[in-house]
Coordinates of C-alpha atoms (C1' of nucleotides) in Angstrom, one line a residue:
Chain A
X20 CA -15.7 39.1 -16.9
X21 CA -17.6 37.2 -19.4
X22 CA -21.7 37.4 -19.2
X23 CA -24.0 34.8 -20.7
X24 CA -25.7 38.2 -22.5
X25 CA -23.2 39.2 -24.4
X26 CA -22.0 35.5 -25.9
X27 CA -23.1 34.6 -29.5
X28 CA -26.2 31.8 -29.8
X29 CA -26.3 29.6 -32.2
X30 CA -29.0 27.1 -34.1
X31 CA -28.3 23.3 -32.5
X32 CA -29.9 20.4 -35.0
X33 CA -29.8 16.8 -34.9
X34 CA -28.6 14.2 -38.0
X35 CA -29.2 10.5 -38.1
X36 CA -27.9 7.6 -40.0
X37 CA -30.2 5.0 -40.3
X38 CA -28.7 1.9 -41.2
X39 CA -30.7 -1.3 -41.7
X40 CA -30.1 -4.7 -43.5
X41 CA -31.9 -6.7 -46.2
X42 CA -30.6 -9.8 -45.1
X43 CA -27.8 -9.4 -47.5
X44 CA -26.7 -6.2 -47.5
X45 CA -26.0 -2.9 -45.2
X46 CA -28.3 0.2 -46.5
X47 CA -28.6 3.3 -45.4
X48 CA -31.9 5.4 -45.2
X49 CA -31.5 8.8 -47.1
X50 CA -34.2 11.6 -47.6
X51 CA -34.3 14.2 -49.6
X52 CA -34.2 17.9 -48.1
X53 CA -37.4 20.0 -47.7
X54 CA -35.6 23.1 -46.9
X55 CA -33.5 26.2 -48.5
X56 CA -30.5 25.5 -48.8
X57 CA -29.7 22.5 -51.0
X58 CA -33.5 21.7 -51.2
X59 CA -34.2 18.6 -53.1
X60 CA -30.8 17.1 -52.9
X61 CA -30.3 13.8 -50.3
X62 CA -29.2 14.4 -47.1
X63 CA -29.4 12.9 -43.7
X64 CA -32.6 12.3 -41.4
X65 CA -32.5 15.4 -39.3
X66 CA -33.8 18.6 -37.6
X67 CA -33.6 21.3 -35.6
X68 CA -33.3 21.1 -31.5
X69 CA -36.9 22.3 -30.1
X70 CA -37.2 25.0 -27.3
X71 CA -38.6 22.0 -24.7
X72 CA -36.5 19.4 -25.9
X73 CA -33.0 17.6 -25.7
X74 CA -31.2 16.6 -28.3
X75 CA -32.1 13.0 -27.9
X76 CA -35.6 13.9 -27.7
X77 CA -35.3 15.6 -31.0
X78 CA -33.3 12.7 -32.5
X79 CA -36.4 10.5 -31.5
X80 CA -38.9 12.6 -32.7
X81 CA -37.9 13.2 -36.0
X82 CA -37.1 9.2 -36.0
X83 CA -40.7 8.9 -35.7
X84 CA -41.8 11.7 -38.2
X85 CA -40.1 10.3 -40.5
X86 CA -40.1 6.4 -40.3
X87 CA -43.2 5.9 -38.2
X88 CA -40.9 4.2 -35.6
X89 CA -40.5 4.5 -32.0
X90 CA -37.8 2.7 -29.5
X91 CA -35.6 3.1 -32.1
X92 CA -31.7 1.8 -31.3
X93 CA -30.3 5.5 -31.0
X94 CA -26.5 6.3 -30.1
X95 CA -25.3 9.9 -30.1
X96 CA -22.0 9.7 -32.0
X97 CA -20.0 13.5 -31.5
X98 CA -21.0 17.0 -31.9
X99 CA -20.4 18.7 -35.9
X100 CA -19.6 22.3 -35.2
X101 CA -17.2 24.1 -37.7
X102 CA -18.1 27.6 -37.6
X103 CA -18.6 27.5 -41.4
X104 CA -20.6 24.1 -41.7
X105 CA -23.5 25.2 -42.5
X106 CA -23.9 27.9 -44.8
X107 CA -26.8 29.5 -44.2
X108 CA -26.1 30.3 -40.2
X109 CA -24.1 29.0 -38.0
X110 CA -25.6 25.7 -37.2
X111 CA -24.3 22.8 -34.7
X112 CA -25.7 19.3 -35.6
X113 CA -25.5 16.8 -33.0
X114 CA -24.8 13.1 -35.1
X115 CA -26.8 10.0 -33.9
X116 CA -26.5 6.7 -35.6
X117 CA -29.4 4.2 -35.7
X118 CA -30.1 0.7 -36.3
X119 CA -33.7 0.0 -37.7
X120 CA -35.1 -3.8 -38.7
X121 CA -35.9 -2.2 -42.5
X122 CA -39.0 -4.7 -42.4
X123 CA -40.3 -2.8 -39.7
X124 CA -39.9 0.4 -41.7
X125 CA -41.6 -0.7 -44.3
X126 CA -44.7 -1.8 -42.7
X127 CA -44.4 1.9 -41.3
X128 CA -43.5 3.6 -44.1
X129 CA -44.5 7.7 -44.0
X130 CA -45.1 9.2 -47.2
X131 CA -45.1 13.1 -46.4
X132 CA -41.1 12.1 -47.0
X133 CA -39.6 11.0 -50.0
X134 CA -37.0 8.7 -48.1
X135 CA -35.2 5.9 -49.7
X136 CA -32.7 2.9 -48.8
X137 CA -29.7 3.0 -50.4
X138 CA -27.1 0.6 -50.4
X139 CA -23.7 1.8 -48.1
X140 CA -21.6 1.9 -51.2
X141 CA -24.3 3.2 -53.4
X142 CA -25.3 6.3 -51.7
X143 CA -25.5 9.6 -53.8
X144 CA -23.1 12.5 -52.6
X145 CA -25.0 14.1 -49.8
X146 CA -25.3 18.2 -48.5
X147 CA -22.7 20.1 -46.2
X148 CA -20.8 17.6 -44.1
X149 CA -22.9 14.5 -44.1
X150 CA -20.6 12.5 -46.2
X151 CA -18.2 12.8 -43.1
X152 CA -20.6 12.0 -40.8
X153 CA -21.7 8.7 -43.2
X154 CA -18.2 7.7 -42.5
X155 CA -17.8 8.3 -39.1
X156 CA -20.8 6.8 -38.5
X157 CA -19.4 3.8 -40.1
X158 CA -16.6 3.8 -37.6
X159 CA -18.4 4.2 -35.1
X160 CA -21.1 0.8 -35.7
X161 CA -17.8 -1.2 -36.3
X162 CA -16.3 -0.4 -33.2
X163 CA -19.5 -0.5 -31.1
X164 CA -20.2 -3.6 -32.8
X165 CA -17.2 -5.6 -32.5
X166 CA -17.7 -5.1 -28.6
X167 CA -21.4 -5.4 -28.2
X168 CA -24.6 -7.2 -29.4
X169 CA -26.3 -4.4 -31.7
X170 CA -26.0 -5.5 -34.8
X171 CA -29.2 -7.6 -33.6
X172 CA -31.2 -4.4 -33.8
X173 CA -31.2 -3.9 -37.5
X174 CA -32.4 -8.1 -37.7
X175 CA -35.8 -9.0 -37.5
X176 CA -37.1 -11.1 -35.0
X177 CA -36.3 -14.8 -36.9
X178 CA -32.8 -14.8 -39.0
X179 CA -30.6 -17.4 -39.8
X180 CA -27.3 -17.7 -39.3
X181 CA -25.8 -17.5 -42.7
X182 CA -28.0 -13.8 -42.5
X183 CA -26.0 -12.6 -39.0
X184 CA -22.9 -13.2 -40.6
X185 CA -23.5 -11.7 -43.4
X186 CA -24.3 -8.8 -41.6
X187 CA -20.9 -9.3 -39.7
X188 CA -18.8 -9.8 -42.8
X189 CA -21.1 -6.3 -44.1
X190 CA -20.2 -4.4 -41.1
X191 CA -16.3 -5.3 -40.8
X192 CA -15.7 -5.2 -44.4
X193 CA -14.5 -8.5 -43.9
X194 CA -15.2 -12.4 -44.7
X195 CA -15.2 -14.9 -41.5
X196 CA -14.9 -18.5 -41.2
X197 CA -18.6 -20.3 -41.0
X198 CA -17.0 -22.4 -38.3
X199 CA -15.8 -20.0 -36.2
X200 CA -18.1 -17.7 -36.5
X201 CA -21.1 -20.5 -35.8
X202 CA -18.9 -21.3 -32.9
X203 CA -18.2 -17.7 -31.1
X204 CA -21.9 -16.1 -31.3
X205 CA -23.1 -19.6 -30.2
X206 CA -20.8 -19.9 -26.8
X207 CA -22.3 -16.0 -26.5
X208 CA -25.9 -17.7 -25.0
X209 CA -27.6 -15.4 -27.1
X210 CA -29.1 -17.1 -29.4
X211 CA -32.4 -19.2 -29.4
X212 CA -32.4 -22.0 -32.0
X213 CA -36.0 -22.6 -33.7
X214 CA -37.8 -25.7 -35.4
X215 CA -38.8 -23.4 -37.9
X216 CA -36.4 -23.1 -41.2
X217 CA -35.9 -20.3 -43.9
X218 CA -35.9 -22.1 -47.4
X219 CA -35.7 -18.6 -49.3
X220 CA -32.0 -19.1 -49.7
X221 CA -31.1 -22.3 -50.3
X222 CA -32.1 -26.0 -51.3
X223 CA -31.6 -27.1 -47.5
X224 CA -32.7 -24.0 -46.3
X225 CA -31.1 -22.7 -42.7
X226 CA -32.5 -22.9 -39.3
X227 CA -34.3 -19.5 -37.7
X228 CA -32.5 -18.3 -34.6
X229 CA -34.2 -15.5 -32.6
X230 CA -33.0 -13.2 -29.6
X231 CA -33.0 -14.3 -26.2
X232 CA -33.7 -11.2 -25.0
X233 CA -33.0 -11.3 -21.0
X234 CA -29.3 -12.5 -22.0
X235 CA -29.0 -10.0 -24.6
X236 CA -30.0 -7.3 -21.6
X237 CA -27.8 -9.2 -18.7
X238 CA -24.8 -9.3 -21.3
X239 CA -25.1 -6.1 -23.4
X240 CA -22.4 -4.4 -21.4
X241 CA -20.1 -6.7 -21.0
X242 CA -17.2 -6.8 -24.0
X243 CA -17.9 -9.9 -26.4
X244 CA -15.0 -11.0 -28.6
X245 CA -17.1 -11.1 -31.5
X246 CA -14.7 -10.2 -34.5
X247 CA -12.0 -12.6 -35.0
X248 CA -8.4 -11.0 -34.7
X249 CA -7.1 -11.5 -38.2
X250 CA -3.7 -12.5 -39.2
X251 CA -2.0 -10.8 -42.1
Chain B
X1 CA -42.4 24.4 -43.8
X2 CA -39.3 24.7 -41.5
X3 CA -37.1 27.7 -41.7
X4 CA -33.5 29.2 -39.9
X5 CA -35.4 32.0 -39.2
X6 CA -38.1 30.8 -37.0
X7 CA -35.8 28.4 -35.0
X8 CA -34.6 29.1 -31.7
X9 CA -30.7 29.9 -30.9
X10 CA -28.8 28.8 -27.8
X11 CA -25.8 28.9 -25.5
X12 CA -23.0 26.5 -26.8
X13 CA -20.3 25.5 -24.0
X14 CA -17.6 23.2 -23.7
X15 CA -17.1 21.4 -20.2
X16 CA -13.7 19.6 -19.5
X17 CA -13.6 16.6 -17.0
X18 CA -9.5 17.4 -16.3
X19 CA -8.0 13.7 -14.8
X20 CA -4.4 13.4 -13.3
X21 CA -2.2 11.0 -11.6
X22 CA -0.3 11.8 -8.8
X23 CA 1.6 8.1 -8.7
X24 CA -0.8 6.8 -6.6
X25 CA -4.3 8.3 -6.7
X26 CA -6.6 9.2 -9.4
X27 CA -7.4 13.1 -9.3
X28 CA -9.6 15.3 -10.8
X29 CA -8.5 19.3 -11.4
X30 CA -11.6 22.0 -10.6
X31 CA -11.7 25.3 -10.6
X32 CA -14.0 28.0 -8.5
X33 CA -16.5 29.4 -10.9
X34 CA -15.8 33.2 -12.1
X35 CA -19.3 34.1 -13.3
X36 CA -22.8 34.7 -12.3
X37 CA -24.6 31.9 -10.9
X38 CA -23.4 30.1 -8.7
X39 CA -20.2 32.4 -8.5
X40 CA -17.0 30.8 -6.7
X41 CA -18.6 27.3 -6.7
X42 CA -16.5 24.5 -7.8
X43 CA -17.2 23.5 -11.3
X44 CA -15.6 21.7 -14.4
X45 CA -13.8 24.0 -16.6
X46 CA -15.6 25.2 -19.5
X47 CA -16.6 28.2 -21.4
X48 CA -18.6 29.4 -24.3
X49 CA -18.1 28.2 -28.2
X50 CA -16.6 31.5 -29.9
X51 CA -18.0 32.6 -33.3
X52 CA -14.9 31.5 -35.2
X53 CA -14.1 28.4 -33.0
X54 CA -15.5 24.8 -33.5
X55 CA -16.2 22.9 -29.9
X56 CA -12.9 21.3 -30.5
X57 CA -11.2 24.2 -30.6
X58 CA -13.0 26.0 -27.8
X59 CA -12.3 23.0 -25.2
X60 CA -8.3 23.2 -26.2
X61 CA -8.4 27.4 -25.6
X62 CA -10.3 26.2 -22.4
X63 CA -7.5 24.4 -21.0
X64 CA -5.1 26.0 -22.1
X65 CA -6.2 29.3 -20.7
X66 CA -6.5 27.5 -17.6
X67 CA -3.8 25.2 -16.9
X68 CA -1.4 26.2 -19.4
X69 CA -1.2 23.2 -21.3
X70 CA -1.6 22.8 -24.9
X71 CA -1.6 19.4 -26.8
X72 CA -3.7 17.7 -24.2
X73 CA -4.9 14.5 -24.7
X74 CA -8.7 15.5 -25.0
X75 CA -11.7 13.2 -25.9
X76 CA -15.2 14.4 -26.7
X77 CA -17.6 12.6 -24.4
X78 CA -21.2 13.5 -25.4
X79 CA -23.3 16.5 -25.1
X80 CA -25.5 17.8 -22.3
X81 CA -28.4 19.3 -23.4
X82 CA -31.4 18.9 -20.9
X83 CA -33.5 22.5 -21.5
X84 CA -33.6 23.2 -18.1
X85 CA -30.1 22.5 -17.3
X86 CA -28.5 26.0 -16.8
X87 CA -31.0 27.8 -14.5
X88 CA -30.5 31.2 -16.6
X89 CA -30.4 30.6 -19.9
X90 CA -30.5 28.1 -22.0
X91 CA -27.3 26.6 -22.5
X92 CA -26.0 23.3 -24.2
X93 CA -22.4 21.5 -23.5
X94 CA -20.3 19.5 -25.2
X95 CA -18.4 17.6 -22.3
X96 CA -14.8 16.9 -22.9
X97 CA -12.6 14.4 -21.1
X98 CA -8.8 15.4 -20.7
X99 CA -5.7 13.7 -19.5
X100 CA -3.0 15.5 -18.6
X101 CA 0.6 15.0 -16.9
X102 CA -0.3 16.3 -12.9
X103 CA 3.5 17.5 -13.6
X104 CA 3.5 19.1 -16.5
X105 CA 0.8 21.0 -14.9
X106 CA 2.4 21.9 -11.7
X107 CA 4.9 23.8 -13.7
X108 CA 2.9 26.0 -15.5
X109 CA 0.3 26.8 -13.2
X110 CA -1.5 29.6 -14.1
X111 CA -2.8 31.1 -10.4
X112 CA -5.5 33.6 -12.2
X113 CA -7.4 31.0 -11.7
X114 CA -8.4 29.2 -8.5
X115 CA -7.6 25.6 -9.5
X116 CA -7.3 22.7 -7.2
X117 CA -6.6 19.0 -7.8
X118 CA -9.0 16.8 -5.7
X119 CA -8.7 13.0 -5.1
X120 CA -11.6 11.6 -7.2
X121 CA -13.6 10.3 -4.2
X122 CA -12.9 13.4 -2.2
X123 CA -14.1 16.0 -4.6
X124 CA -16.9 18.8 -3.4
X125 CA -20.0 18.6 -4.9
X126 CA -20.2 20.4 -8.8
X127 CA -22.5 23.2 -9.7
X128 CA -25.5 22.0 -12.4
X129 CA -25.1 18.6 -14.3
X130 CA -21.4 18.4 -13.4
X131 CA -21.4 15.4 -11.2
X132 CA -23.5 13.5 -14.0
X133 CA -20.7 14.7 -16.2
X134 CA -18.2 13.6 -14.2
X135 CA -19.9 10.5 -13.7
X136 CA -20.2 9.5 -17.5
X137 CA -16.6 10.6 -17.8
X138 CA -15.1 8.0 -15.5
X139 CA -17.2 5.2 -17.3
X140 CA -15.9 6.7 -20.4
X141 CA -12.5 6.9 -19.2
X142 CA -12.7 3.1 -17.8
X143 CA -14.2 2.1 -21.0
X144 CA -11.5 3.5 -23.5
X145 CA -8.7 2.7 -21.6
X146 CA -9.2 -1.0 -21.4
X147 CA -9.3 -1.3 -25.0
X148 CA -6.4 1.7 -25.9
X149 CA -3.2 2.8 -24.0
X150 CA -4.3 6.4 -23.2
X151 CA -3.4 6.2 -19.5
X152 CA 0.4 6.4 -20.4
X153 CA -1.1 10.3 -21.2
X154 CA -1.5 10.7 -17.4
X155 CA 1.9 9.5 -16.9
X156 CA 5.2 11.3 -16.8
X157 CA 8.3 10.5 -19.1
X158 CA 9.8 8.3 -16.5
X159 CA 7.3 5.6 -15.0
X160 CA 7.6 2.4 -12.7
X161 CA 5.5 -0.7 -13.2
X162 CA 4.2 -0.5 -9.4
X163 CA 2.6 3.1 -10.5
X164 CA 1.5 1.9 -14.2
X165 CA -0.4 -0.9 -12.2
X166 CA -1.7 1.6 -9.3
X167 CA -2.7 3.8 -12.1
X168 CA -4.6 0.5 -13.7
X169 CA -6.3 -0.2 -10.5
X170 CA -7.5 3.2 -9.5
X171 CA -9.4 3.9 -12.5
X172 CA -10.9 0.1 -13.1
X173 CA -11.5 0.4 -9.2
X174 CA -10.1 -3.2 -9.1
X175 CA -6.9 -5.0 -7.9
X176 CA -5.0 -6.5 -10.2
X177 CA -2.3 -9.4 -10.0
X178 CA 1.0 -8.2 -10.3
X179 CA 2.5 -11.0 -12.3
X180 CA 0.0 -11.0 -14.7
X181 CA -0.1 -7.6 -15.0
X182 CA 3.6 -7.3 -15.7
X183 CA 3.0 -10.5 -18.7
X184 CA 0.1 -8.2 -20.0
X185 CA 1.6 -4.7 -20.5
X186 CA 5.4 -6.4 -21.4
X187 CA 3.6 -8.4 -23.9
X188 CA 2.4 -4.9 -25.7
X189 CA 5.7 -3.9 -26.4
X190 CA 5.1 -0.8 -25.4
X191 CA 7.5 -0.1 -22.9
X192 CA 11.1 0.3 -22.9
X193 CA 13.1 -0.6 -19.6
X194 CA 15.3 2.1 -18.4
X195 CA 18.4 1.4 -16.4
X196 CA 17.6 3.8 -13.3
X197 CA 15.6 3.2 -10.9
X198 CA 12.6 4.6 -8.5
X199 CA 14.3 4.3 -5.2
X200 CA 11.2 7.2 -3.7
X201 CA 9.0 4.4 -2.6
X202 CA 10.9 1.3 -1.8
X203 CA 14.1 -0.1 -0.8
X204 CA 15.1 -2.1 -3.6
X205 CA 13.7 0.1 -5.9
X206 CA 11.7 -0.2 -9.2
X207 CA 13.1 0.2 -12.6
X208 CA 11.8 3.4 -14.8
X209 CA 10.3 2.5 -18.1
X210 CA 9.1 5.1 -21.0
X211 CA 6.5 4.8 -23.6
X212 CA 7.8 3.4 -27.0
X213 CA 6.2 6.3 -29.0
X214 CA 6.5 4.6 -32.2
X215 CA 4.7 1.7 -31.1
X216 CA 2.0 3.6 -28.6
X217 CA 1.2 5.0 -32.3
X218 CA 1.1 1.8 -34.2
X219 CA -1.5 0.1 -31.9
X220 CA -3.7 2.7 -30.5
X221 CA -6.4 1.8 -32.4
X222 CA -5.8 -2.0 -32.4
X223 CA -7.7 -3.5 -29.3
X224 CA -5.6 -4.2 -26.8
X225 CA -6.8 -6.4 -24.2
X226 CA -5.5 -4.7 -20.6
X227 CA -8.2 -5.1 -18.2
X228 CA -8.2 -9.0 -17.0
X229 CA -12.2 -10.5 -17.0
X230 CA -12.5 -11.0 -13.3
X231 CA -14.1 -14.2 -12.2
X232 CA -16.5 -14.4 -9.1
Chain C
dA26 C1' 24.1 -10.3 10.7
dA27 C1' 19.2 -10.4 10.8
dA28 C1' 14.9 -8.4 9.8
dT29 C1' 12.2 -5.7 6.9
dT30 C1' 10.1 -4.0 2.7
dA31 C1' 8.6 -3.7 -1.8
dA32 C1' 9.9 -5.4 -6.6
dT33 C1' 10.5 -9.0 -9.7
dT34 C1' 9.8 -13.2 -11.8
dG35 C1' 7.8 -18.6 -13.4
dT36 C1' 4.7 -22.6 -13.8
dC37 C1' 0.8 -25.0 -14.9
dA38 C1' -3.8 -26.3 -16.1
dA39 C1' -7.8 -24.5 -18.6
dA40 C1' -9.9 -21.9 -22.0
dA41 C1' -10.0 -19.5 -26.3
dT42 C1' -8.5 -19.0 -30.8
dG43 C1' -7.5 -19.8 -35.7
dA44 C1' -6.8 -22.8 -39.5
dC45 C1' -8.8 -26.3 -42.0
dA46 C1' -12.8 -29.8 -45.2
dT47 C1' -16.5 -33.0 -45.0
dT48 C1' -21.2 -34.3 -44.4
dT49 C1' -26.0 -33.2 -44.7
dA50 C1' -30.6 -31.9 -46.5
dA51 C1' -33.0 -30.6 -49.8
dT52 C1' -34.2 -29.4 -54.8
dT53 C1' -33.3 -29.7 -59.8
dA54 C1' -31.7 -31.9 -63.8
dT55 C1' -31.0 -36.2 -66.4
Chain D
dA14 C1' -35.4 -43.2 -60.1
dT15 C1' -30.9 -41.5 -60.0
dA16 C1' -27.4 -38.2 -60.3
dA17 C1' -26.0 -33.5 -59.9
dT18 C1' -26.3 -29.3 -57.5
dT19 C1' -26.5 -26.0 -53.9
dA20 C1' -26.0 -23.9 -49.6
dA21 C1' -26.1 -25.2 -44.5
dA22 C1' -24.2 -27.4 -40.7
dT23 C1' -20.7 -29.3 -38.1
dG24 C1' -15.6 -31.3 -35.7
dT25 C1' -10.5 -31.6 -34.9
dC26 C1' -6.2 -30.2 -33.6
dA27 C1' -2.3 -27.4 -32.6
dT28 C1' -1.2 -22.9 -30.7
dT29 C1' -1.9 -19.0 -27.9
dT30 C1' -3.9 -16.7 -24.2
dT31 C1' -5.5 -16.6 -19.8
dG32 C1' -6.0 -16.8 -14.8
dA33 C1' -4.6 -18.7 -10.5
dC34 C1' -1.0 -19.1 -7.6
dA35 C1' 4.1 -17.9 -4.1
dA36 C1' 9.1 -17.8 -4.0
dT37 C1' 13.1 -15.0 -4.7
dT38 C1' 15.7 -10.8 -5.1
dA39 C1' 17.8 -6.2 -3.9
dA40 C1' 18.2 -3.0 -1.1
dT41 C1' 17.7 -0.5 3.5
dT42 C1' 17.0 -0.6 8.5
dT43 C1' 17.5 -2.7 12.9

DNA sequence: AAATTAATTGTCAAAATGACATTTAATTAT
DNA sequence: ATAATTAAATGTCATTTTGACAATTAATTT
């Protein structure tokens, strides 16, 4: 008969990756490790699973030790539990992925960490399996995103269009018609057009579009066709 | 400065949300609890994660040692890991969903354990978080499988398009229209038409179709669009 | 031979999609 | 002042997909 006593515990951590966008590219948000082993080389955001905690808790709280931010997007993404991951002890990390509007970092920006944006295909090679988790990760915000509205959490609260598609094209890997594309996320209702224009870019400069927030609620379940199907 | 040492260690489990189609109901396997507490209450079927064995790994010795079955169609959901969720000790578990072949199960039914299929709306109440894990499964389930083919994994070799519809309906808890239906999943091309036919349920009888394998390959991961957006 | 039962199949109008290039609004250069 | 430049914004059309809708077929039973 098996008893709880006499089954093997282990240490249960959490890892996020942060992504966030500069208007023209995806980064990710890298820090480098305080601990034994592999101190001092770039890992993930993460942490051990506290005795009065779950691991979302502890996701959000070292999201806030370490960025300054609270209400963070968070989605738990799948359990990382080979026995010989870690090689210290055996260690299961629990994998988040979050979406942060990097000008809100910024403004937030904690110190006691040496933390640093990196751009997607620029990242240095990280510690024990966090390279997989990068990628899977990756997966994870394309498929998520092709289906619902997050990408909007990593923009900050005026963008332009030309900026939300690049963030599209960033995320699928992929370029997109202007046409289409201005056509689909505008039949979504989500968008509120503003007077105000962003002449950073361009001669013309582009008209700011914000959130409408109670639509983005009312339709953040149901599935939007927001990536094109391509042929070829 | 954080250390292994001074971190605390828990109980790792696996749970498995076991779903199966008996033709015309969705079903759910349980199985009456072997250990201390809540001994011979119905529960999921889980275990502990062994020393050498990832979650992964622990969830297919799971059901296998239970029903049998190996190569099960098996999904990791999320994990549960409230601190206060298993009343002895603390305990965190990586829920599973699995589909499996109610036939293929019949026949190698392993009796040392008390298993029972239930109708999905019939089933007892679950010891702990269980119901909240079946709960999350069935969204999970509704979620993946109107985007990817993985209900053919419920199905046996032979199938009619009256039970691939039924099947349809009971987990999207919707009805469908039949001649739209049949345009949808022909359109796939994943089905090939058999020559016999069902003649069990009706008098004119339905033709038998089987998964084209090669295919159900190919477009698993491409979106396939199965469930119908329902007006009203 | 008629009634019954469930399976199978077709049409049509509306909506969504993908492919495609020109015009516009502003600044910069001549 | 005018022309050149740059990126933003916008429209059309043919094709495909969708959703709503009911009659016919193949067999058994009465």
């Amino acid at each position: 008969m098996i008893e709880y006593s006499s089954q093997p515990h282990y240490l249960v951590a959490v890892d996020c990756i942060v992504f966030g966008f500069d208007g023209a590219h995806l980064k990710i948000l890298l820090v480098k490790r305080g601990i034994e082993p592999e101190i001092n080389k770039w890992s993930l955001m993460g942490g051990f699973v506290g005795a009065n905690e779950s691991p979302d808790d502890a996701a959000n709280r070292v999201l806030k030790k370490m960025t300054g931010l609270e209400g963070v997007y968070l989605e738990q993404m799948q359990i990382y539990g080979e026995p010989k991951r870690d090689p210290i002890e055996r260690t299961l990390s629990v994998g988040y992925f979050a979406l942060i509007d990097i000008h809100k970092y910024e403004a937030q920006l904690n110190t006691d960490y040496e933390a640093e944006w990196f751009l997607i295909g620029e990242r240095p090679k990280l510690i024990f399996d966090h390279d997989q988790m990068v990628a899977d990760a990756r997966k994870k915000l394309r498929y998520k995103a092709s289906l619902h509205p997050i990408l909007f959490e990593m923009l900050p609260k005026q963008f332009t269009l030309p900026q939300l598609q690049n963030l599209f094209e960033e995320v699928n890997d992929t370029k997109m018609d202007t046409r289409n594309f201005s056509r689909k996320i505008t039949s979504t209702g989500l968008l509120i057009k503003l007077e105000e224009k962003d002449r950073s870019s361009s001669k013309k400069g582009a008209y700011y579009f914000k959130l409408d927030k109670k639509k983005y609620k009312a339709k953040f379940q149901a599935f939007l066709n927001l990536i094109p199907n391509l042929k070829n």
